[in-house]
Coordinates of C-alpha atoms and ligand atoms in Angstrom, one line a residue:
M1 CA -5.1 42.5 16.1
A2 CA -3.7 40.1 18.5
A3 CA -2.2 36.7 17.7
E4 CA -4.9 33.7 19.0
V5 CA -3.7 31.7 21.4
Y6 CA -4.7 27.9 21.2
D7 CA -4.9 24.5 23.0
A8 CA -5.4 21.2 23.0
V9 CA -8.1 21.1 25.7
S10 CA -10.2 23.2 23.3
I11 CA -9.5 22.2 20.1
I12 CA -10.9 18.4 21.1
R13 CA -13.8 19.9 22.8
T14 CA -14.9 21.4 19.1
K15 CA -14.0 18.1 17.2
R16 CA -15.9 16.2 20.1
D17 CA -19.4 18.7 19.5
G18 CA -18.9 17.9 15.7
E19 CA -17.8 21.5 15.0
A20 CA -15.8 22.0 12.6
L21 CA -11.6 22.9 13.2
T22 CA -10.4 26.4 11.9
D23 CA -7.5 26.7 10.2
G24 CA -5.2 27.5 12.8
Q25 CA -7.1 25.2 15.3
I26 CA -5.4 22.7 12.5
D27 CA -2.1 24.5 12.0
W28 CA -1.1 25.3 15.8
V29 CA -2.3 21.6 16.6
V30 CA -0.4 19.2 14.2
R31 CA 2.5 21.5 14.9
A32 CA 2.2 21.3 18.2
F33 CA 2.0 17.4 18.5
T34 CA 4.9 17.1 16.0
D35 CA 6.7 19.2 18.4
G36 CA 5.3 17.3 21.1
T37 CA 3.8 20.6 23.5
V38 CA 0.1 18.5 22.5
A39 CA 0.7 14.8 24.1
D40 CA 0.0 11.3 22.6
Y41 CA -3.4 11.1 25.5
Q42 CA -4.4 14.2 23.9
M43 CA -4.0 13.5 19.7
S44 CA -5.8 10.4 20.6
A45 CA -8.7 11.8 21.7
L46 CA -8.4 14.5 19.5
A47 CA -8.1 11.6 16.6
M48 CA -11.1 9.2 18.3
A49 CA -13.4 12.2 18.3
I50 CA -12.4 13.0 14.2
L51 CA -12.8 9.4 13.6
L52 CA -16.6 9.7 15.6
R53 CA -17.2 13.2 13.7
G54 CA -15.7 13.1 10.7
M55 CA -14.2 16.1 9.0
E56 CA -15.4 18.4 6.1
R57 CA -13.7 18.4 2.7
R58 CA -11.3 22.2 3.7
E59 CA -10.5 21.0 7.4
I60 CA -9.0 17.7 5.3
A61 CA -7.0 19.8 3.3
R62 CA -6.4 22.1 5.6
W63 CA -5.2 18.6 7.9
T64 CA -3.4 17.1 5.0
A65 CA -1.0 20.5 4.2
A66 CA 0.1 21.4 7.9
M67 CA 1.2 17.5 8.3
I68 CA 3.1 18.8 4.8
G69 CA 4.6 21.1 6.1
T70 CA 5.9 19.4 8.9
G71 CA 8.2 17.9 6.6
E72 CA 11.1 18.8 3.6
R73 CA 8.9 17.6 0.5
M74 CA 11.4 16.4 -2.7
D75 CA 11.7 17.1 -6.0
F76 CA 11.8 15.8 -9.2
S77 CA 10.8 18.7 -11.9
G78 CA 14.6 19.1 -12.6
L79 CA 14.6 14.8 -14.3
R80 CA 16.5 14.8 -17.3
R81 CA 17.4 11.9 -20.0
G82 CA 19.0 12.8 -23.4
G83 CA 17.9 16.1 -21.9
R84 CA 14.6 16.0 -22.6
P85 CA 12.5 16.1 -18.9
L86 CA 10.9 12.6 -17.9
P87 CA 8.0 13.0 -16.5
T88 CA 6.7 11.5 -13.4
T89 CA 4.0 9.4 -11.9
D90 CA 3.7 7.2 -9.3
K91 CA 0.8 4.5 -7.4
H92 CA -0.3 4.2 -3.5
S93 CA -1.9 0.8 -2.3
T94 CA -4.3 1.2 1.0
G95 CA -2.9 -1.9 1.1
G96 CA -4.1 -6.3 0.8
V97 CA -3.0 -9.6 1.1
G98 CA -1.1 -10.8 -2.0
D99 CA -0.9 -7.5 -3.2
K100 CA 2.8 -7.3 -5.4
I101 CA 1.8 -5.6 -7.9
T102 CA 4.0 -2.3 -6.9
L103 CA 7.0 -5.3 -7.8
P104 CA 5.8 -5.9 -12.1
L105 CA 3.7 -2.2 -12.1
T106 CA 6.9 0.5 -11.4
P107 CA 9.7 -1.7 -14.5
L108 CA 7.0 -2.1 -16.9
V109 CA 6.0 1.7 -16.4
A110 CA 9.5 2.6 -16.0
S111 CA 10.1 1.2 -19.2
Y112 CA 7.9 4.1 -21.3
G113 CA 10.6 6.8 -20.2
V114 CA 8.6 7.1 -17.5
A115 CA 10.1 8.2 -13.5
V116 CA 8.6 6.3 -11.1
P117 CA 9.6 7.3 -7.7
Q118 CA 8.1 4.7 -5.5
L119 CA 7.9 5.9 -1.6
S120 CA 7.5 2.3 0.1
G121 CA 6.7 1.2 3.7
R122 CA 7.0 -2.0 6.0
G123 CA 4.8 -4.2 6.3
L124 CA 2.5 -4.0 9.8
G125 CA -0.4 -6.6 10.2
H126 CA -1.8 -8.6 8.2
T127 CA -0.8 -6.9 5.0
G128 CA 2.6 -6.8 3.5
G129 CA 5.3 -4.4 3.3
T130 CA 6.7 -3.3 -0.3
L131 CA 10.8 -3.8 0.8
D132 CA 10.2 -6.7 3.1
K133 CA 9.4 -8.1 -0.1
L134 CA 12.4 -7.1 -2.5
E135 CA 14.9 -7.3 0.9
A136 CA 14.0 -10.8 -0.1
I137 CA 16.2 -10.3 -3.0
A138 CA 20.3 -11.5 -1.8
G139 CA 22.0 -7.9 -1.6
W140 CA 18.9 -5.5 -2.6
R141 CA 19.0 -2.8 -0.1
A142 CA 16.3 -0.3 0.5
D143 CA 17.8 2.7 1.6
L144 CA 18.9 5.6 -1.4
T145 CA 19.4 9.0 -0.4
G146 CA 17.7 11.7 -2.3
A147 CA 20.1 11.4 -4.7
E148 CA 20.9 8.2 -4.9
M149 CA 17.7 8.4 -5.8
F150 CA 17.4 11.3 -8.6
A151 CA 20.2 8.9 -9.6
Q152 CA 18.3 6.2 -9.7
L153 CA 15.6 7.6 -11.7
E154 CA 17.1 9.6 -14.8
A155 CA 18.7 6.1 -15.2
V156 CA 16.7 3.4 -15.2
G157 CA 12.7 4.7 -14.4
G158 CA 11.6 3.2 -11.5
A159 CA 13.1 2.9 -7.2
I160 CA 11.2 1.4 -5.2
C161 CA 12.6 2.6 -2.0
A162 CA 12.1 3.3 2.0
A163 CA 10.8 6.6 2.6
G164 CA 12.8 8.6 4.8
S165 CA 11.9 10.0 8.4
G166 CA 11.8 13.5 6.8
L167 CA 8.1 13.3 5.2
A168 CA 6.0 14.3 6.7
P169 CA 7.1 14.0 10.2
A170 CA 3.8 14.7 11.4
D171 CA 1.8 11.7 9.7
K172 CA 4.4 8.8 11.1
K173 CA 4.1 9.8 14.7
L174 CA 0.7 10.0 14.1
Y175 CA 0.0 7.0 12.5
A176 CA 2.0 4.8 15.1
L177 CA -1.1 6.1 17.9
R178 CA -3.8 5.6 15.6
D179 CA -2.0 2.9 15.3
V180 CA -2.3 1.1 19.1
T181 CA -5.8 3.7 19.7
G182 CA -8.3 1.8 17.1
T183 CA -8.3 5.3 15.4
V184 CA -6.9 4.2 11.8
E185 CA -9.9 3.6 10.5
A186 CA -10.9 7.0 9.7
V187 CA -11.8 8.6 6.4
P188 CA -10.2 12.2 7.1
L189 CA -7.0 11.2 8.6
I190 CA -6.3 7.6 6.4
A191 CA -7.2 10.4 3.0
S192 CA -4.6 13.0 5.1
S193 CA -2.4 10.5 5.5
I194 CA -1.3 8.7 2.3
M195 CA -1.9 12.3 0.2
S196 CA 0.8 13.9 2.6
K197 CA 3.0 11.2 1.5
K198 CA 2.9 11.9 -1.1
I199 CA 2.2 15.1 -1.8
A200 CA 5.5 16.1 -0.1
E201 CA 6.9 13.0 -2.1
G202 CA 6.9 15.4 -5.5
T203 CA 5.4 13.5 -7.8
A204 CA 4.1 14.9 -10.7
S205 CA 0.7 12.5 -11.5
L206 CA -1.2 9.8 -8.6
V207 CA -2.6 6.7 -9.2
L208 CA -4.7 5.0 -6.0
D209 CA -5.5 0.9 -5.8
V210 CA -8.0 2.0 -3.2
K211 CA -8.8 -2.0 -2.4
V212 CA -12.3 -3.0 -1.3
G213 CA -13.4 -5.5 1.1
A214 CA -12.6 -8.6 4.1
G215 CA -8.6 -8.1 3.0
A216 CA -9.3 -4.4 3.0
F217 CA -9.5 -1.7 5.4
M218 CA -12.0 -0.5 3.8
K219 CA -15.0 -3.1 4.1
T220 CA -18.0 -2.0 1.9
E221 CA -18.0 0.6 -1.6
A222 CA -18.8 3.8 0.0
Q223 CA -16.4 3.8 2.7
A224 CA -13.4 2.8 -0.1
R225 CA -15.7 5.6 -2.5
E226 CA -15.6 7.9 -0.2
L227 CA -11.6 7.9 0.3
A228 CA -11.0 7.2 -2.8
E229 CA -13.3 10.4 -3.6
T230 CA -11.1 12.6 -1.1
M231 CA -7.9 11.2 -1.9
V232 CA -8.6 12.2 -5.4
A233 CA -10.0 15.6 -4.5
L234 CA -6.8 16.3 -1.7
G235 CA -3.8 15.3 -4.7
R236 CA -6.1 17.6 -7.9
D237 CA -6.3 20.9 -5.3
S238 CA -2.6 20.4 -4.2
G239 CA -1.2 19.8 -7.8
V240 CA -0.6 16.1 -8.0
D241 CA -3.2 15.2 -11.5
T242 CA -4.6 11.7 -9.2
V243 CA -6.7 9.1 -10.0
A244 CA -8.1 6.2 -8.0
L245 CA -9.2 2.8 -9.6
L246 CA -11.6 0.8 -6.5
T247 CA -10.8 -2.9 -6.0
D248 CA -12.1 -5.8 -5.4
M249 CA -9.9 -7.5 -2.3
N250 CA -11.9 -10.3 -0.9
C251 CA -10.5 -12.7 -2.3
P252 CA -6.1 -12.4 -1.9
L253 CA -4.3 -11.4 -5.5
G254 CA -2.7 -14.2 -7.3
R255 CA -1.8 -17.5 -5.6
T256 CA 1.0 -16.5 -3.7
A257 CA 1.0 -14.1 0.3
G258 CA 5.0 -13.4 1.3
N259 CA 7.6 -11.8 0.7
G260 CA 9.9 -13.7 -1.3
L261 CA 6.9 -16.8 -3.0
E262 CA 5.5 -12.5 -4.1
V263 CA 8.9 -11.4 -5.8
A264 CA 8.8 -15.3 -7.6
E265 CA 5.9 -14.0 -8.2
S266 CA 6.5 -10.9 -9.5
I267 CA 9.1 -12.7 -12.0
E268 CA 6.9 -14.3 -13.4
V269 CA 4.4 -12.1 -14.6
L270 CA 7.4 -9.9 -16.0
S271 CA 8.4 -12.9 -17.6
G272 CA 4.8 -12.6 -19.6
G273 CA 3.7 -15.1 -17.2
G274 CA 1.4 -15.3 -13.9
P275 CA -2.1 -15.4 -12.5
D276 CA -4.7 -13.7 -14.5
D277 CA -5.6 -11.8 -11.3
V278 CA -2.0 -10.2 -10.7
V279 CA -1.6 -9.5 -14.7
E280 CA -5.3 -7.8 -15.5
L281 CA -4.3 -5.5 -12.6
T282 CA -1.0 -4.1 -13.4
L283 CA -1.9 -3.5 -16.2
A284 CA -5.3 -1.1 -15.5
L285 CA -2.8 0.4 -13.1
A286 CA 0.3 0.8 -15.9
R287 CA -2.6 2.0 -18.4
E288 CA -3.7 5.2 -16.1
M289 CA -0.5 5.6 -15.2
L290 CA 1.2 6.2 -18.7
A291 CA -2.0 8.0 -19.6
L292 CA -1.8 10.3 -16.8
A293 CA 1.9 10.3 -17.6
G294 CA 0.9 11.6 -21.1
V295 CA 2.2 8.7 -22.6
D296 CA -0.2 6.7 -25.4
A297 CA 0.7 3.2 -25.2
D298 CA -1.4 -0.7 -24.7
P299 CA 1.8 -1.7 -21.4
A300 CA 1.0 -5.3 -22.5
E301 CA 3.6 -5.2 -25.0
H302 CA 6.3 -3.6 -22.6
L303 CA 5.0 -7.0 -20.6
R304 CA 5.2 -9.7 -23.6
G305 CA 8.2 -8.1 -25.4
G306 CA 10.3 -8.2 -22.5
H307 CA 11.5 -4.7 -22.2
A308 CA 9.3 -4.3 -18.4
M309 CA 11.8 -7.7 -17.3
D310 CA 15.0 -5.6 -18.6
A311 CA 13.6 -2.2 -16.7
W312 CA 13.2 -4.3 -13.6
R313 CA 17.0 -6.2 -13.5
A314 CA 18.4 -3.1 -13.7
M315 CA 16.5 -1.3 -10.8
I316 CA 16.9 -4.4 -8.8
S317 CA 20.5 -4.4 -9.9
A318 CA 20.7 -0.6 -9.2
Q319 CA 20.0 -1.3 -5.9
G320 CA 22.7 -3.3 -5.1
G321 CA 20.5 -7.0 -5.5
D322 CA 21.3 -9.4 -8.0
P323 CA 18.7 -10.9 -10.3
D324 CA 19.8 -13.8 -10.7
A325 CA 20.4 -15.0 -7.2
P326 CA 18.2 -18.2 -6.9
L327 CA 14.7 -16.8 -3.6
P328 CA 15.5 -17.6 -0.6
V329 CA 13.6 -21.1 0.3
A330 CA 11.1 -21.5 3.4
R331 CA 13.5 -24.7 5.6
H332 CA 9.7 -26.5 6.5
T333 CA 6.9 -26.6 4.6
R334 CA 3.0 -28.6 5.5
D335 CA 0.4 -29.2 3.3
V336 CA -3.4 -28.3 4.0
P337 CA -5.8 -30.7 2.6
A338 CA -9.6 -30.3 1.3
P339 CA -11.7 -31.7 3.9
S340 CA -13.8 -33.1 1.4
A341 CA -14.4 -32.1 -3.0
G342 CA -16.5 -28.9 -4.2
V343 CA -16.1 -26.4 -6.3
V344 CA -14.7 -23.1 -4.7
T345 CA -16.9 -20.4 -4.0
G346 CA -14.2 -17.8 -1.7
L347 CA -11.3 -17.9 -0.1
D348 CA -10.9 -14.7 2.9
A349 CA -8.4 -12.8 1.9
M350 CA -7.9 -11.6 6.2
A351 CA -7.7 -15.0 6.7
V352 CA -5.2 -16.0 4.5
G353 CA -3.4 -12.6 5.4
V354 CA -3.6 -13.6 9.0
A355 CA -1.8 -17.0 7.7
A356 CA 1.6 -15.7 6.0
W357 CA 2.1 -13.1 9.0
R358 CA 1.9 -16.1 11.6
L359 CA 4.2 -17.6 9.6
G360 CA 6.6 -15.1 10.0
A361 CA 6.2 -13.1 6.5
G362 CA 4.7 -9.4 9.2
R363 CA 5.5 -8.4 12.3
E364 CA 4.1 -7.4 15.1
R365 CA 6.3 -4.2 16.3
Q366 CA 7.5 -1.8 14.3
G367 CA 11.5 -2.8 13.5
E368 CA 11.0 -7.2 13.8
P369 CA 12.9 -8.8 11.5
V370 CA 11.1 -10.4 9.3
Q371 CA 11.3 -14.0 7.6
A372 CA 11.6 -14.0 3.6
A373 CA 10.9 -17.1 2.6
A374 CA 7.0 -18.0 5.0
G375 CA 4.2 -17.8 3.6
V376 CA 1.2 -19.2 1.8
T377 CA 0.8 -20.7 -1.4
M378 CA -3.1 -21.1 -2.3
H379 CA -3.2 -23.7 -4.6
A380 CA -7.2 -23.3 -5.1
K381 CA -9.7 -19.9 -6.2
P382 CA -12.6 -19.3 -6.4
G383 CA -13.8 -21.3 -9.4
D384 CA -12.0 -24.3 -9.1
A385 CA -12.8 -27.6 -8.6
V386 CA -10.7 -29.9 -6.6
A387 CA -11.4 -33.3 -5.2
A388 CA -11.1 -34.3 -1.0
G389 CA -7.5 -34.8 0.5
Q390 CA -6.3 -32.0 -2.7
P391 CA -3.7 -29.9 -0.6
L392 CA -5.6 -26.1 -0.7
F393 CA -2.8 -24.8 0.6
T394 CA 0.9 -25.0 1.4
L395 CA 2.3 -23.5 4.2
H396 CA 5.8 -22.0 3.8
T397 CA 8.2 -21.4 7.5
D398 CA 12.0 -21.7 8.9
T399 CA 10.1 -22.0 12.3
P400 CA 7.7 -25.1 12.1
E401 CA 6.7 -24.3 15.2
R402 CA 4.4 -21.5 13.5
F403 CA 2.3 -24.2 11.8
D404 CA 0.1 -24.4 14.2
G405 CA -1.7 -21.2 14.1
A406 CA -1.5 -20.8 11.1
A407 CA -3.7 -23.5 10.0
A408 CA -6.2 -22.2 12.6
A409 CA -6.8 -18.8 11.0
L410 CA -7.3 -21.0 7.8
E411 CA -9.6 -23.3 9.3
D412 CA -12.5 -21.6 7.4
A413 CA -11.2 -19.6 4.8
V414 CA -12.0 -21.4 2.3
T415 CA -16.2 -21.9 0.7
F416 CA -17.7 -25.1 -1.4
G417 CA -20.2 -24.8 -3.6
D418 CA -21.5 -27.1 -6.3
A419 CA -21.2 -24.8 -9.0
A420 CA -18.8 -21.7 -9.7
P421 CA -19.3 -18.6 -8.2
A422 CA -20.7 -15.6 -10.5
R423 CA -17.0 -13.7 -11.4
R424 CA -16.4 -10.5 -9.3
P425 CA -14.7 -7.9 -11.3
L426 CA -11.6 -7.0 -10.4
V427 CA -11.7 -3.3 -11.2
I428 CA -14.6 -2.2 -9.7
D429 CA -15.2 1.8 -10.4
R430 CA -12.4 4.7 -11.5
I431 CA -13.3 7.7 -9.4
A432 CA -11.2 11.2 -11.4
Ligands
LIG501 N1 -1.7 4.3 4.5 C1 -1.2 5.3 5.5 O1 0.5 5.6 5.0 N2 -1.7 5.6 6.4 C2 -3.3 5.0 7.0 O2 -3.5 6.3 7.1 C3 -3.1 4.4 5.9 C4 -3.0 3.1 5.0

C-alpha cells in the first residue's frame, strides 16, 4: 500500500470543518511543525481550529503521544535508597496567584521517603513561576543535569529544577505560538501540553491541581472539570497513576504574591505555621501524592515535627542555595489603605497577580529578569473586618515608578459588605 501523503492545508481544513484528524495526520503535523516544515502561521490556524472545534479523546491522546515523541523521556524507575526502590510522584498546578504550594509540598512528600522530580517553569504574565521564586534564595540554581537530578532524588528525595529543552520540544514551540495567537485556552491543547511534559518526565504517579475561578485559566467549574477529566484519562492511558483536585482560585492563596515574599511564606508553613489556606492545600495534595506512592501517613505530622523543614534545607543546599541566607528585601514599599470600614467579601486574584507583575515580580517577555523582592502582601482576606485607612496591601518593589500601575490594578480588587461571606471550599472536587 502506498504511504499516505499529508499537507498542512488539508489538515487545517479538516479541523476547520469540524472533522476528527486521523492518527497519521496528527503524527505528521506535530513532527512537521517541530522540524519547521509546517510554518508557524499554518500551526496558528490549526490551533485556532482546534480551539473552536475541539478534539475527541482519541485525537488528544494521539496529539500528546506525538508531542512526547519529538523529544526524550526520563526514567526514574532505577532510583534506589538503602538498596530499596524509591517510589516517584509529582504535582502539577494549572497556575494561580500566590500559588507557592510546590515549595512546602515537595520537601514534605520527600520527607516520607518518596522521590519528587519537579520539573518546573518560569512565570509569564500574572501567574508566578516556581523557579523564579526559588531563585530569590542566594546561590540556588535551577539547572540540573539528568545525572545530578537522579543523584539528588536518591540522596534527599526532592528536586525542583528547570525542564531541559529535550522534553517535548513540540510543546515548547507550540506553547510560544499559542501565547501570541489567542489559543492558550483550548482544553485539548492545555491537556496535551501539560501531560506531554509530565509523561515524558517519567514520574510513576501524578496529582493535578486544576484551578477554577477569576485568577485561573479555567473560569468555570465545567471547563475545569473537563480539563481535569481529560488529563486524568491521558495519564492513566500512559501508565501514570493520575488524580486531580479542582481547587478554588477566585482569591489568591495565602497572603503574599511575589517571589521572595512567597518563599518566606512557604518557610512559615514548613515551620508549622503559615496561612490556613496554604497549609490546607499543601496537606490535601500531600495526602494524594503519598497515597499514590503507597505511603500510609498523615502529612501534618511531618510539618509539625520539622521533618519537612529538614528536607527543604537539604533540597535547597543540594542546589547550591543557602537556606539560612536572609531573603531579599525591596528597596521601596507603599501601603494601599482601605477606603472605608467594612468586612472584606471578595479579593480578586487576577488583580493581585497583575499588581505583583507590574511591581516587577513577573516578566512581559520570555527571558527578561524579574525582581526577587517585588510583590504584594495582602493584609485582609475575605471574612476579615477592616477600619477605614487600615492597610489592605503593602506593595514591594525596587523601582518605585511601578507603584502607580500596581495600585491602579488593585483599585477594585477588594469588595466590602456588612457580614463575612459564606466560606467557599478550597478543594471543590476530586477526579480520579
Ligand atoms: N501550562 C502548560 O504547561 N501548558 C498549557 O497549555 C497551559 C498551562
